[in-house]
Coordinates of C-alpha atoms and ligand atoms in Angstrom, one line a residue:
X1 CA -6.3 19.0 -60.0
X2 CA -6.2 22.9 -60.0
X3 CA -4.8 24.4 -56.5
X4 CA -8.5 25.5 -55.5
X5 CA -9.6 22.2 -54.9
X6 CA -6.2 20.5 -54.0
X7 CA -6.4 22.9 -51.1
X8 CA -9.7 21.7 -50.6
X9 CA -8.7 18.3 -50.8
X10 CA -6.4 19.7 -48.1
X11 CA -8.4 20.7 -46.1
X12 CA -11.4 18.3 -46.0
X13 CA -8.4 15.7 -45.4
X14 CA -7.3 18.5 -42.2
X15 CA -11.2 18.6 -41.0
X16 CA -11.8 14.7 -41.0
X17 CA -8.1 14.6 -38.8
X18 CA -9.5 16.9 -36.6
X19 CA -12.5 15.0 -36.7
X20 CA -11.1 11.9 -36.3
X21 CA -9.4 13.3 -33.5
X22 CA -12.1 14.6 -31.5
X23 CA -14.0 11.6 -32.3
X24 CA -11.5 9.6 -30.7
X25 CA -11.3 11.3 -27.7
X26 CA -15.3 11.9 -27.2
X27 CA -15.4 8.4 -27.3
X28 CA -12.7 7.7 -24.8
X29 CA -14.2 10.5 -22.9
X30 CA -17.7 8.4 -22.6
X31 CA -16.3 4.9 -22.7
X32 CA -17.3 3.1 -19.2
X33 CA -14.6 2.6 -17.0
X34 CA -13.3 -0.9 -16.7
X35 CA -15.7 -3.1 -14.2
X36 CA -13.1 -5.7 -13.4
X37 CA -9.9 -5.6 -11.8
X38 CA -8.5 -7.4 -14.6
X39 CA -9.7 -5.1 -17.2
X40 CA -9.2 -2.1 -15.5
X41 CA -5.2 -3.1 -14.7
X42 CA -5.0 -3.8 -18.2
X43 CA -6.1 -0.3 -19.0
X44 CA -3.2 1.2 -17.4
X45 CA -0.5 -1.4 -18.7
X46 CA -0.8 -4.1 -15.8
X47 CA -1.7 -7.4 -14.9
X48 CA -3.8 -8.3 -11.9
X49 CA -3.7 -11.5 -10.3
X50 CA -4.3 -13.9 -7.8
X51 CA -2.3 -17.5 -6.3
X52 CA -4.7 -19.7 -7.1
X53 CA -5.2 -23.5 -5.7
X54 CA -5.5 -26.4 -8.4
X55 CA -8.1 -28.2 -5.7
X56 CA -10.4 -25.4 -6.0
X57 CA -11.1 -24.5 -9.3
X58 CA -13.8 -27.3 -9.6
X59 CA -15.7 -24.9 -7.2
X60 CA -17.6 -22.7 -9.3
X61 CA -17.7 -19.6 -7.2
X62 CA -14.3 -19.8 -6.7
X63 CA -13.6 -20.5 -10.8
X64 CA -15.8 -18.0 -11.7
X65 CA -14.5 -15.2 -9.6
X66 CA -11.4 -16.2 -10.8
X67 CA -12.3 -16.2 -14.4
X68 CA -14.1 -12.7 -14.1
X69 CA -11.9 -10.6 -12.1
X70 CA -8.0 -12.0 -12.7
X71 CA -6.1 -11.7 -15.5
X72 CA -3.1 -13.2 -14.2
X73 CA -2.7 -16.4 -12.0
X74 CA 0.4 -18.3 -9.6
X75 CA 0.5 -21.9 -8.4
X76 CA 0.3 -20.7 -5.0
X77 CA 1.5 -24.5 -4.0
X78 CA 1.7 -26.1 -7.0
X79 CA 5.3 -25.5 -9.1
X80 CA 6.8 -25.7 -5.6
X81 CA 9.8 -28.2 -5.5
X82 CA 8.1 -30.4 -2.8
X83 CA 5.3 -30.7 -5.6
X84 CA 7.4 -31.0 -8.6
X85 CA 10.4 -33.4 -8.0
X86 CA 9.5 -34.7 -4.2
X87 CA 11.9 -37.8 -5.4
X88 CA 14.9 -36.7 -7.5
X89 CA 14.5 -37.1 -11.0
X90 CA 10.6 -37.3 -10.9
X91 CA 9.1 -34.9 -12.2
X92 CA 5.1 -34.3 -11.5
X93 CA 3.4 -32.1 -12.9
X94 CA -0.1 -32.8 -12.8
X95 CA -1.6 -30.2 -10.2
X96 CA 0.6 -27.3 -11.8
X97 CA -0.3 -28.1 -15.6
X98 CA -4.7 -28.2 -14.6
X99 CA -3.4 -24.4 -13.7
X100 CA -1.8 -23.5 -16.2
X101 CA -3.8 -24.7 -18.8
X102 CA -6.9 -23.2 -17.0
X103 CA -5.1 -19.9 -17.6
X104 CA -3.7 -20.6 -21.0
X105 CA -7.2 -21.1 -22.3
X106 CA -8.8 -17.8 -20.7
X107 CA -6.3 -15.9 -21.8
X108 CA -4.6 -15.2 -18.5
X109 CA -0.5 -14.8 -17.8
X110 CA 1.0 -17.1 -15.3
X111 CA 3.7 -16.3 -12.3
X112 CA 5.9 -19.3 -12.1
X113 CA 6.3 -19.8 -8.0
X114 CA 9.0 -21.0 -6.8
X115 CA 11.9 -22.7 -8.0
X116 CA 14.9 -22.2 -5.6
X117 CA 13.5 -21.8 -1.8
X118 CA 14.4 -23.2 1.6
X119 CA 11.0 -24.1 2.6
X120 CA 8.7 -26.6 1.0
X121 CA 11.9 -28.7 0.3
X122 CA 12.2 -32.2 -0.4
X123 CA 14.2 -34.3 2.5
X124 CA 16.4 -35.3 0.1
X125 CA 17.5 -32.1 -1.4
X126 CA 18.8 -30.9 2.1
X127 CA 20.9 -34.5 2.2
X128 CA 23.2 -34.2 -1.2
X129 CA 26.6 -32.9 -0.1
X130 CA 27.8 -29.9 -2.3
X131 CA 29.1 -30.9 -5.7
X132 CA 25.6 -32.9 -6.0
X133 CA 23.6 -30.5 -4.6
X134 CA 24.7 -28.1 -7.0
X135 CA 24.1 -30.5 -10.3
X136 CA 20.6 -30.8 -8.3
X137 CA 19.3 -27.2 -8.7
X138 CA 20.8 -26.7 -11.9
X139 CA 19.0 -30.0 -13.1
X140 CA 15.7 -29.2 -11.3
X141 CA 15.6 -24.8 -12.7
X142 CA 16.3 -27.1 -16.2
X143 CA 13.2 -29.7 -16.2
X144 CA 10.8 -27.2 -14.4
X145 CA 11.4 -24.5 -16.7
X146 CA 11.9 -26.6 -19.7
X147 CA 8.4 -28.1 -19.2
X148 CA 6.7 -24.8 -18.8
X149 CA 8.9 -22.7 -21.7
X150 CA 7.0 -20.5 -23.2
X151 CA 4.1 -20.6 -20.8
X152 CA 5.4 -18.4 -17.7
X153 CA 5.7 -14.6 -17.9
X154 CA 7.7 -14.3 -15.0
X155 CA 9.8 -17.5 -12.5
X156 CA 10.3 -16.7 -9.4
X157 CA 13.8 -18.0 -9.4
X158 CA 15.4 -17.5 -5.8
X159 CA 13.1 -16.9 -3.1
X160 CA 13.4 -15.5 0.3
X161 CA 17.4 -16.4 0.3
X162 CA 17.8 -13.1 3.1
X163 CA 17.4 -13.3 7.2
X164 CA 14.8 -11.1 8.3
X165 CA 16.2 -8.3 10.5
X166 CA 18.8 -5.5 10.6
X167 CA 21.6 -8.0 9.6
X168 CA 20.8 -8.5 6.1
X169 CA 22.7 -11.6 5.8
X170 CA 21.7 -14.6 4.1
X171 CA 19.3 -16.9 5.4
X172 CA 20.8 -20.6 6.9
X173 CA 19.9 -23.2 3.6
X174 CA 21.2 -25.8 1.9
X175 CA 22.1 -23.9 -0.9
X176 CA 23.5 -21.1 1.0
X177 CA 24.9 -23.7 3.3
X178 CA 26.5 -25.5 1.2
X179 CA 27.3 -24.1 -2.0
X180 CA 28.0 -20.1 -0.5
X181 CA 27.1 -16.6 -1.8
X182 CA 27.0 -17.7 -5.3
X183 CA 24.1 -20.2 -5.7
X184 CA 22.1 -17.1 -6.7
X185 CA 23.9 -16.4 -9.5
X186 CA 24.3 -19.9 -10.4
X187 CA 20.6 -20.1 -10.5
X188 CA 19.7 -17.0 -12.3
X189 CA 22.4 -18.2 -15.2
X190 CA 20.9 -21.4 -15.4
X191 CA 17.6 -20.2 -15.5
X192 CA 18.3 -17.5 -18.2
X193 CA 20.2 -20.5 -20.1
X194 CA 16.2 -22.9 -20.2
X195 CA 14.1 -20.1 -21.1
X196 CA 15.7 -16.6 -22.2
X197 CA 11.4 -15.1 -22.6
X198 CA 10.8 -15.7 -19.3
X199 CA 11.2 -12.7 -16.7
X200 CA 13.4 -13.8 -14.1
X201 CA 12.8 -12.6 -10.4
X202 CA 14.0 -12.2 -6.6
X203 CA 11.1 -12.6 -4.5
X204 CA 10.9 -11.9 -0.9
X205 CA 9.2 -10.4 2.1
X206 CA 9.9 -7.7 4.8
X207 CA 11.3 -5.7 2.4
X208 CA 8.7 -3.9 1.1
X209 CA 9.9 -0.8 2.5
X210 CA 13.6 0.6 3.1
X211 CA 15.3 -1.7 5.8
X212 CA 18.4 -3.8 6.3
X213 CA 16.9 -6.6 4.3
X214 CA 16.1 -4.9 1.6
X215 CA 18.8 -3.0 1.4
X216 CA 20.6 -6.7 1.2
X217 CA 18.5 -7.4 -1.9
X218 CA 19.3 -3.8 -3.7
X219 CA 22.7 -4.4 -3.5
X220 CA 22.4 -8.1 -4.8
X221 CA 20.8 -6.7 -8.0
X222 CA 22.8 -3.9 -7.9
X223 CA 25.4 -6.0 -8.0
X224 CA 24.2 -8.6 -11.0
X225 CA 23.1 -5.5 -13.1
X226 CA 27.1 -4.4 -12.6
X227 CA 28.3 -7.8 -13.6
X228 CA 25.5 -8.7 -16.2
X229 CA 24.0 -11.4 -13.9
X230 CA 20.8 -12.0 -15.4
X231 CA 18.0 -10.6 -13.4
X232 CA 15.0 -8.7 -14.9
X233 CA 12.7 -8.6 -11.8
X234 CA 12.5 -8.1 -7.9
X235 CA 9.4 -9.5 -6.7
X236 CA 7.7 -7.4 -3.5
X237 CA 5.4 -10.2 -1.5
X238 CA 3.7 -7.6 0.7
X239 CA 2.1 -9.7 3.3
X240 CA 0.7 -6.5 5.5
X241 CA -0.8 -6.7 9.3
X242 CA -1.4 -4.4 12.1
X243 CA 2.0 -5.6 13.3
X244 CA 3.6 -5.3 9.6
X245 CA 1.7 -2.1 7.5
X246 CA 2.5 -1.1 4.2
X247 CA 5.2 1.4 4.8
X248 CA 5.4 5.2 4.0
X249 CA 7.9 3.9 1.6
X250 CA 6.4 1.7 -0.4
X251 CA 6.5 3.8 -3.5
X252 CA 10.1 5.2 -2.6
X253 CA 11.9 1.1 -2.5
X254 CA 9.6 0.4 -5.1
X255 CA 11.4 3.1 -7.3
X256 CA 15.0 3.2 -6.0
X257 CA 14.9 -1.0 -7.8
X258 CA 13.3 0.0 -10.8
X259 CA 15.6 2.8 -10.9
X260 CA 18.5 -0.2 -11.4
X261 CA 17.0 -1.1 -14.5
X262 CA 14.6 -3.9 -13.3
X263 CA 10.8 -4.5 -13.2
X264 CA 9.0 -4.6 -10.0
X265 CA 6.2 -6.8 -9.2
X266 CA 4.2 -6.9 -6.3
X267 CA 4.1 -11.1 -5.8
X268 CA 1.7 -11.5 -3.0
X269 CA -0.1 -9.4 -1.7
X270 CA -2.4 -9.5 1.1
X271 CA -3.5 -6.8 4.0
X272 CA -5.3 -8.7 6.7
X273 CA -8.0 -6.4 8.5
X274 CA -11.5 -5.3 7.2
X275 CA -13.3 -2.1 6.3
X276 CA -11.9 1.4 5.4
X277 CA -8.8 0.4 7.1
X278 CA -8.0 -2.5 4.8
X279 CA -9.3 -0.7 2.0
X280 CA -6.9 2.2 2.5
X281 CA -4.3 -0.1 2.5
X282 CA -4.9 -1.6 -0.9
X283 CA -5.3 1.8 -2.8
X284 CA -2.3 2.5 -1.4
X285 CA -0.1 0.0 -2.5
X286 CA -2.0 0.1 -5.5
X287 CA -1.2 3.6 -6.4
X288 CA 2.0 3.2 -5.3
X289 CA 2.2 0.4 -8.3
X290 CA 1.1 3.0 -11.0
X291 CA 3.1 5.9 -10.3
X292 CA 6.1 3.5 -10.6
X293 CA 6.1 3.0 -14.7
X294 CA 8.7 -0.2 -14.3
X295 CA 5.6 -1.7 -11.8
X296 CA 3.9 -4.2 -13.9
X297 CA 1.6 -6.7 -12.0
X298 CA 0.0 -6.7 -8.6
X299 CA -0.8 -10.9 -7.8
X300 CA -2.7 -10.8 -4.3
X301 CA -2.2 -14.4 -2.5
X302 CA -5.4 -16.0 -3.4
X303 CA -8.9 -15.4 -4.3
X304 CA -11.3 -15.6 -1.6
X305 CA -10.6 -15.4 2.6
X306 CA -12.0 -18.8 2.9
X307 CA -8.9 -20.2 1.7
X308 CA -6.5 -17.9 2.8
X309 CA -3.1 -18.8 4.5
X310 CA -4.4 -16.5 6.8
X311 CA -8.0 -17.0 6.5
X312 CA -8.6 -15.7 9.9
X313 CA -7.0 -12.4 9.5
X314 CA -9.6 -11.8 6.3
X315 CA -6.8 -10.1 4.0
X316 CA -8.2 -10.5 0.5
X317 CA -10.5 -8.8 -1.9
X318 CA -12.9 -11.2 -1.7
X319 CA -15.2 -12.6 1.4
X320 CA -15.6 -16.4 2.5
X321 CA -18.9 -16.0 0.7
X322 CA -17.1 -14.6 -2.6
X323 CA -19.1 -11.0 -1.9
X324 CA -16.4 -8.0 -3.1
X325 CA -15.2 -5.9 0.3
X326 CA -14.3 -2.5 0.7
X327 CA -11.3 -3.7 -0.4
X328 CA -11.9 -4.5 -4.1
X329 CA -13.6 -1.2 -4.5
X330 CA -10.6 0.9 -3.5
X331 CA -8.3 -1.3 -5.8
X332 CA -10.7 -1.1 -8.9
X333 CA -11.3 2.5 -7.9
X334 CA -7.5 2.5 -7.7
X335 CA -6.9 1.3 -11.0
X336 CA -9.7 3.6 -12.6
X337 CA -12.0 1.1 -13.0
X338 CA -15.8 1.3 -11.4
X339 CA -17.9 -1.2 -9.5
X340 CA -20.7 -2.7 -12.1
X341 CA -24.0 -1.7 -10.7
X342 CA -22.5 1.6 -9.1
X343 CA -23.5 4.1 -11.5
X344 CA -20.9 6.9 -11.8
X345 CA -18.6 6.6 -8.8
X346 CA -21.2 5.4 -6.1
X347 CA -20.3 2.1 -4.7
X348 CA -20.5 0.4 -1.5
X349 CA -20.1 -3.6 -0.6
X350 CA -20.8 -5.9 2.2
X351 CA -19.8 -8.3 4.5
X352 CA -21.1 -10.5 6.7
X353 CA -19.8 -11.9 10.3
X354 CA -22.1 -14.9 12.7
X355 CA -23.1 -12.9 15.9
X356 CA -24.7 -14.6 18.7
X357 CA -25.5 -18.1 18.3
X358 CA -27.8 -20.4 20.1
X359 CA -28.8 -23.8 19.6
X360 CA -32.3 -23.4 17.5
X361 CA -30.8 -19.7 16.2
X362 CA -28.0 -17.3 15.3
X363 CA -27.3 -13.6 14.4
X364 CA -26.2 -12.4 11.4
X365 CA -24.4 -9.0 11.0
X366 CA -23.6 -7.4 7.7
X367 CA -21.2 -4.4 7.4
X368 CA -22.0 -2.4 4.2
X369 CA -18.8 0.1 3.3
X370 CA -19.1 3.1 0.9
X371 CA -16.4 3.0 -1.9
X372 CA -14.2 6.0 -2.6
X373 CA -17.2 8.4 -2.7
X374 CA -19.9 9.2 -0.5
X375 CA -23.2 7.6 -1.0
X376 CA -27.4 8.2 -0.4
X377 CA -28.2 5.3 0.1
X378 CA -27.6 1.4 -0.8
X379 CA -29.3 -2.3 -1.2
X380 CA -28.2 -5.5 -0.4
X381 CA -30.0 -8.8 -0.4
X382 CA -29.3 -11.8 2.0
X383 CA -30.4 -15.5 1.1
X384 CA -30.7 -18.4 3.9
X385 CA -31.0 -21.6 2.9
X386 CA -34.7 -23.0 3.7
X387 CA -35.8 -24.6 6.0
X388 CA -34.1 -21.6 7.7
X389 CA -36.0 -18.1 8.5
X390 CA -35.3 -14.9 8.9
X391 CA -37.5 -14.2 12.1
X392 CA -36.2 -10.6 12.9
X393 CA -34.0 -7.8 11.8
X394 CA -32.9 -3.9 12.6
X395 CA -31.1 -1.1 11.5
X396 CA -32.7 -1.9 8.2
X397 CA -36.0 -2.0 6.1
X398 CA -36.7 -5.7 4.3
X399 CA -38.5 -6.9 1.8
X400 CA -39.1 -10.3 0.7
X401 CA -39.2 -12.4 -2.3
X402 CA -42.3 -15.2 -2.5
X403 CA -40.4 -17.9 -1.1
X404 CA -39.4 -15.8 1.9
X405 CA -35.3 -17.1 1.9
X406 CA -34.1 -13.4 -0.3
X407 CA -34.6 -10.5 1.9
X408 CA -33.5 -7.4 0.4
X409 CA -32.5 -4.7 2.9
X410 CA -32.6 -0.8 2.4
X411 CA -31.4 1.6 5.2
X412 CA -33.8 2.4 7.9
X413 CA -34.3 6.2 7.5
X414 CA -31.5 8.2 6.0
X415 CA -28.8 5.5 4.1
X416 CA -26.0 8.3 3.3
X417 CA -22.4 7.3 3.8
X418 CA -19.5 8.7 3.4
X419 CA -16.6 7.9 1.2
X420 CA -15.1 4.4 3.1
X421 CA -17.6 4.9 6.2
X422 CA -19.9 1.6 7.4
X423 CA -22.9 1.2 8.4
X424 CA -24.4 -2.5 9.8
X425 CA -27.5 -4.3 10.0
X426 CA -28.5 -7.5 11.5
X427 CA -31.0 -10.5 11.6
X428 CA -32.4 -13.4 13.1
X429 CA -32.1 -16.7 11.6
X430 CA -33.8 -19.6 13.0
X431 CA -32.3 -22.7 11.8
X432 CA -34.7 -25.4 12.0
X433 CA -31.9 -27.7 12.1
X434 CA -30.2 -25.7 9.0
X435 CA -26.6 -24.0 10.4
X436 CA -25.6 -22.6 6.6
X437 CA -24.2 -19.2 7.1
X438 CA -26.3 -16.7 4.6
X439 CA -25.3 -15.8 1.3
X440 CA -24.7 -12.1 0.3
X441 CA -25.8 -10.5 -2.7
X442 CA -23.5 -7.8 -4.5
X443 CA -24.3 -4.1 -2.9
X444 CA -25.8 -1.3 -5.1
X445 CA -25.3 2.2 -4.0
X446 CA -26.4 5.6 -5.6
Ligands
G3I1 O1 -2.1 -30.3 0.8 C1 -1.8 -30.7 2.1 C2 -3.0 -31.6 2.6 O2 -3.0 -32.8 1.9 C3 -2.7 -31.8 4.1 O3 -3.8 -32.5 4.7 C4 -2.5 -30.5 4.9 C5 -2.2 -30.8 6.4 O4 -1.3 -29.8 6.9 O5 -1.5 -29.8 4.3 C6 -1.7 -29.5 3.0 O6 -0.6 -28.8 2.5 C7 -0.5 -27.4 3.0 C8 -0.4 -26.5 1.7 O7 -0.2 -25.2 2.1 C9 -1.7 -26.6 0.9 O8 -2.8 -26.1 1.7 C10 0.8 -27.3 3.8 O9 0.7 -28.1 5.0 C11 1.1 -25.9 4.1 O10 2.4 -25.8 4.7 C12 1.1 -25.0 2.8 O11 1.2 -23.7 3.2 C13 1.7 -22.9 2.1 C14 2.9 -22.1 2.6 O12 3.3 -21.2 1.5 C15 4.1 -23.1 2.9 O13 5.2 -22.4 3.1 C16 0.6 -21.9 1.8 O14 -0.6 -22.5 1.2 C17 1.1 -20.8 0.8 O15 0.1 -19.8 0.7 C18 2.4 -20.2 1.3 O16 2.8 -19.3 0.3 C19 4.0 -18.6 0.7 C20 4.8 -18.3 -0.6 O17 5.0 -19.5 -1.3 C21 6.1 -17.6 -0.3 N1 5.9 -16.5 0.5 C22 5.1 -16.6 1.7 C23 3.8 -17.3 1.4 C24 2.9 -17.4 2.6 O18 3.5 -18.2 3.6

C-alpha cells in the first residue's frame, strides 16, 4: 500500500470515527425520553420501585401498573418474620415466593424487607431468654436468606433498631433487650455469611435529614466501616407529611453516608398531600437521589392510594383509580423521562374526589395539574358505569361518546396552566341505583 492511499485509508477510517461519533450523538440527541418511571430510572443508573402486596396482583390494574411503570419490587408484608417463621422452625414462604417470582419473570430486582425488626414479631420470639434468642435470629437471617439466595438485590437486615428523638439511643427490643448493642453486628455477620451477593442494609425512619437519630445510625456505620462489619447500605424510608416534610437536608445526610463508603437507598417512600405541593416534594427527593452518585434506587411504599398504609393521606404516585397525579409527572420529569401522550414537555394529570352526595346523585370533582411546564390547554375523559348519567357539568366543555358513559372534557374558554398549577371541573352523576365512583382517563396536554 503506497503512503497516498494508506493516508487515505487514514483518513476515511478518521471521517467514519467522526461519523460514527456524530451519529451516535444525533441519535441520542432525538431518542424519546424514557415514558416510564422504570425506564427513565434506568437511564440514569437507578432502580425504581414499589412495596407491592402478594393479594393484589390478581387485580389487573394494580398488576399492570405495576408491570409498566416499576422496575423494582418489596414484599411490603410478605418476607416479614410474622409471615415467614410465625412458629419457630416453620418456614412459609408461599405469599413472598408469588412476589418474587412475579418479579423474577418481568425482569424486575427485588428489596428483601425485613429480616431483624421489633414489630411484626412472632409471640414467641419475644419469649426465648438470651442464649436462645440469639441461635433464633442467626437461624431465621440463615433460612430466609438461604431460600431467597441469589434472588434479592438488597435485605433489609436490621430495621428501625433506634428511638425516635434527640436521644439517639436504641429502641426497647428483644434483641436489644436481651442480647445488647451487638445484635446488629451479629446479624449483619451472619447475613454476609448466607448470601455474600446480596447488599446488606440499615433501614429506618426519621432520619431522613440531620438529627439525633440519624446521627445514631452514621456513627453505627461509621463504626462497622472502622471495624470491617459488614454493611453495604443505609436504607432512607422517607415517609413525609405536613407534620414530617422532606428536609432541606435531604441531599446533605444523603451524602455525608455515602461519603462513608456505603450505598444509599431511599426504602419507602411516600409524601402524603396532593397537587403541586406533593409533586414538589417528590422531585425533590428525587433529585436529591441523582445528584448523590452512591444513590441507587428510589422504592415508594406501594402502587396505588387505594391500598396505602395511609390511604387517606393520598401519598403515592398513583390515584385509588390507578390515574398518574401530579406526582408521577414531577418524578418522571425528575428522572428525565416524559409523560407518554405529552408531546415535548407538556403534561398535566388528573384526579378525582366525590363532592356532594345525595341519595339518587353525587358530584364529581376532578383536579387536572400541569407537569413541570406550563400548558395551553388539556383533555381528559371520565367513564360512569351505566345505568349511571352524567346529567350536568361546569368549568368544562363535554363531549360524548354513542353510549353516553365517556365524556371527554376540554377547558371552558382559555385551558392554559402553568407549570404545577390546577384547574377543576365537576359533574353530576345520577345513579340510578349505581354508586361506582367514575373512572378517569389519562390527561393529554399541549
Ligand atoms: O392481612 C391481615 C388481614 O388478614 C386482617 O384482616 C387485617 C386486620 O387488621 O390485618 C391484615 O394485616 C395487616 C397488614 O398490614 C396487611 O394489610 C396488619 O394488620 C397491619 O399491621 C399491616 O401493616 C403494615 C405495617 O408495616 C405493620 O407494621 C403495613 O401494611 C406496611 O405498609 C407497614 O410497612 C412498614 C415497613 O415495614 C417498615 N417501615 C414503616 C412501614 C409503614 O408502617
Amino acid at each position: 500500500m503506497s503512503i497516498a492511499s494508506r493516508a487515505r485509508g487514514a483518513l476515511t477510517l478518521g471521517l467514519a470515527a467522526v461519523l460514527a461519533t456524530a451519529g451516535v450523538t444525533a441519535l441520542s440527541g432525538t431518542a424519546r425520553a424514557a415514558s416510564t418511571l422504570g425506564a427513565a430510572a434506568a437511564e440514569k443508573g437507578r432502580y425504581f420501585g414499589a412495596a407491592v402486596a402478594a393479594n393484589h396482583l390478581g387485580e389487573s390494574a394494580y398488576a399492570t401498573t405495576l408491570n409498566t411503570e416499576f422496575n423494582s419490587v418489596t414484599p411490603e408484608n410478605e418476607m416479614k418474620w410474622d409471615a415467614t417463621e410465625s412458629t419457630r422452625g416453620s418456614f412459609t414462604y408461599g405469599a413472598a415466593d408469588q412476589i418474587v417470582s412475579h418479579a423474577q419473570s418481568r425482569g424486575m430486582k427485588v428489596r428483601g424487607h425485613t429480616l431483624v425488626w421489633h414489630s411484626q414479631l412472632p409471640g414467641w420470639v419475644g419469649g426465648l431468654a438470651a442464649a436462645d434468642l440469639r441461635t433464633a435470629m442467626n437461624n431465621h437471617i440463615t433460612q430466609v436468606m438461604t431460600h431467597y439466595k441469589g434472588k434479592i438485590h438488597s435485605w433489609d437486615v436490621v430495621n428501625e433498631a433506634f428511638q425516635d428523638g434527640g436521644s439517639g439511643a436504641r429502641r426497647s427490643s428483644p434483641f436489644q433487650d436481651r442480647l445488647g448493642n451487638g445484635f446488629i453486628e451479629e446479624a449483619f455477620r451472619t447475613a454476609r455469611s448466607v448470601d455474600p451477593a446480596a447488599k446488606l442494609c440499615y433501614n429506618d425512619y426519621n432520619t431522613d435529614g440531620v438529627n439525633a437519630k440519624s446521627n445514631a445510625v452514621y456513627n453505627l456505620v461509621k463504626d462497622f466501616k472502622a471495624r470491617g462489619v459488614p454493611i453495604d447500605c443505609v436504607g432512607f424510608q422517607s415517609h413525609f407529611n405536613s407534620a414530617s416534610p422532606v428536609p432541606g437536608d435531604y441531599q446533605a445526610n444523603l451524602q455525608r453516608f455515602a461519603d462513608l463508603g456505603v450505598d444509599v437507598q431511599i426504602t419507602e417512600l411516600d409524601i402524603e398531600g396532593s397537587g403541586s405541593a406533593q409533586a414538589t416534594g417528590y422531585g425533590n427527593v428525587v433529585r436529591a437521589c441523582l445528584a448523590v452518585s452512591r444513590c441507587t434506587g428510589i422504592t415508594v411504599w406501594g402502587v396505588t392510594d387505594k391500598y396505602s398504609w395511609r390511604a387517606g393521606g393520598t401519598p403515592l404516585l398513583f390515584d385509588g383509580n390507578y390515574a398518574r397525579k401530579a406526582a408521577y409527572t414531577s418524578v418522571l420529569t425528575a428522572l428525565g423521562g416524559t409523560s407518554p401522550g405529552g408531546g415535548g414537555s407538556a403534561a398535566c394529570t388528573v384526579t378525582y374526589a366525590k363532592a356532594e352526595e345525595w341519595s339518587d346523585r353525587f358530584n364529581g370533582r376532578v383536579t387536572v395539574t400541569a407537569g413541570s411546564s406550563a400548558i395551553s390547554t388539556w383533555t381528559t375523559t371520565v367513564t360512569v358505569t351505566s345505568p349511571q348519567k352524567i346529567s350536568t357539568t361546569w368549568n368544562g366543555t363535554p363531549t360524548w361518546d354513542s353510549s353516553g358513559n365517556v365524556m371527554t372534557m376540554k377547558p371552558n374558554g382559555n385551558g392554559s396552566l402553568a407549570a404545577g398549577a390546577s384547574t377543576s371541573f365537576g359533574f353530576t352523576v345520577m345513579t340510578n341505583g349505581t354508586t361506582t365512583a367514575p373512572r378517569l382517563g389519562g390527561c393529554t396536554a399541549s
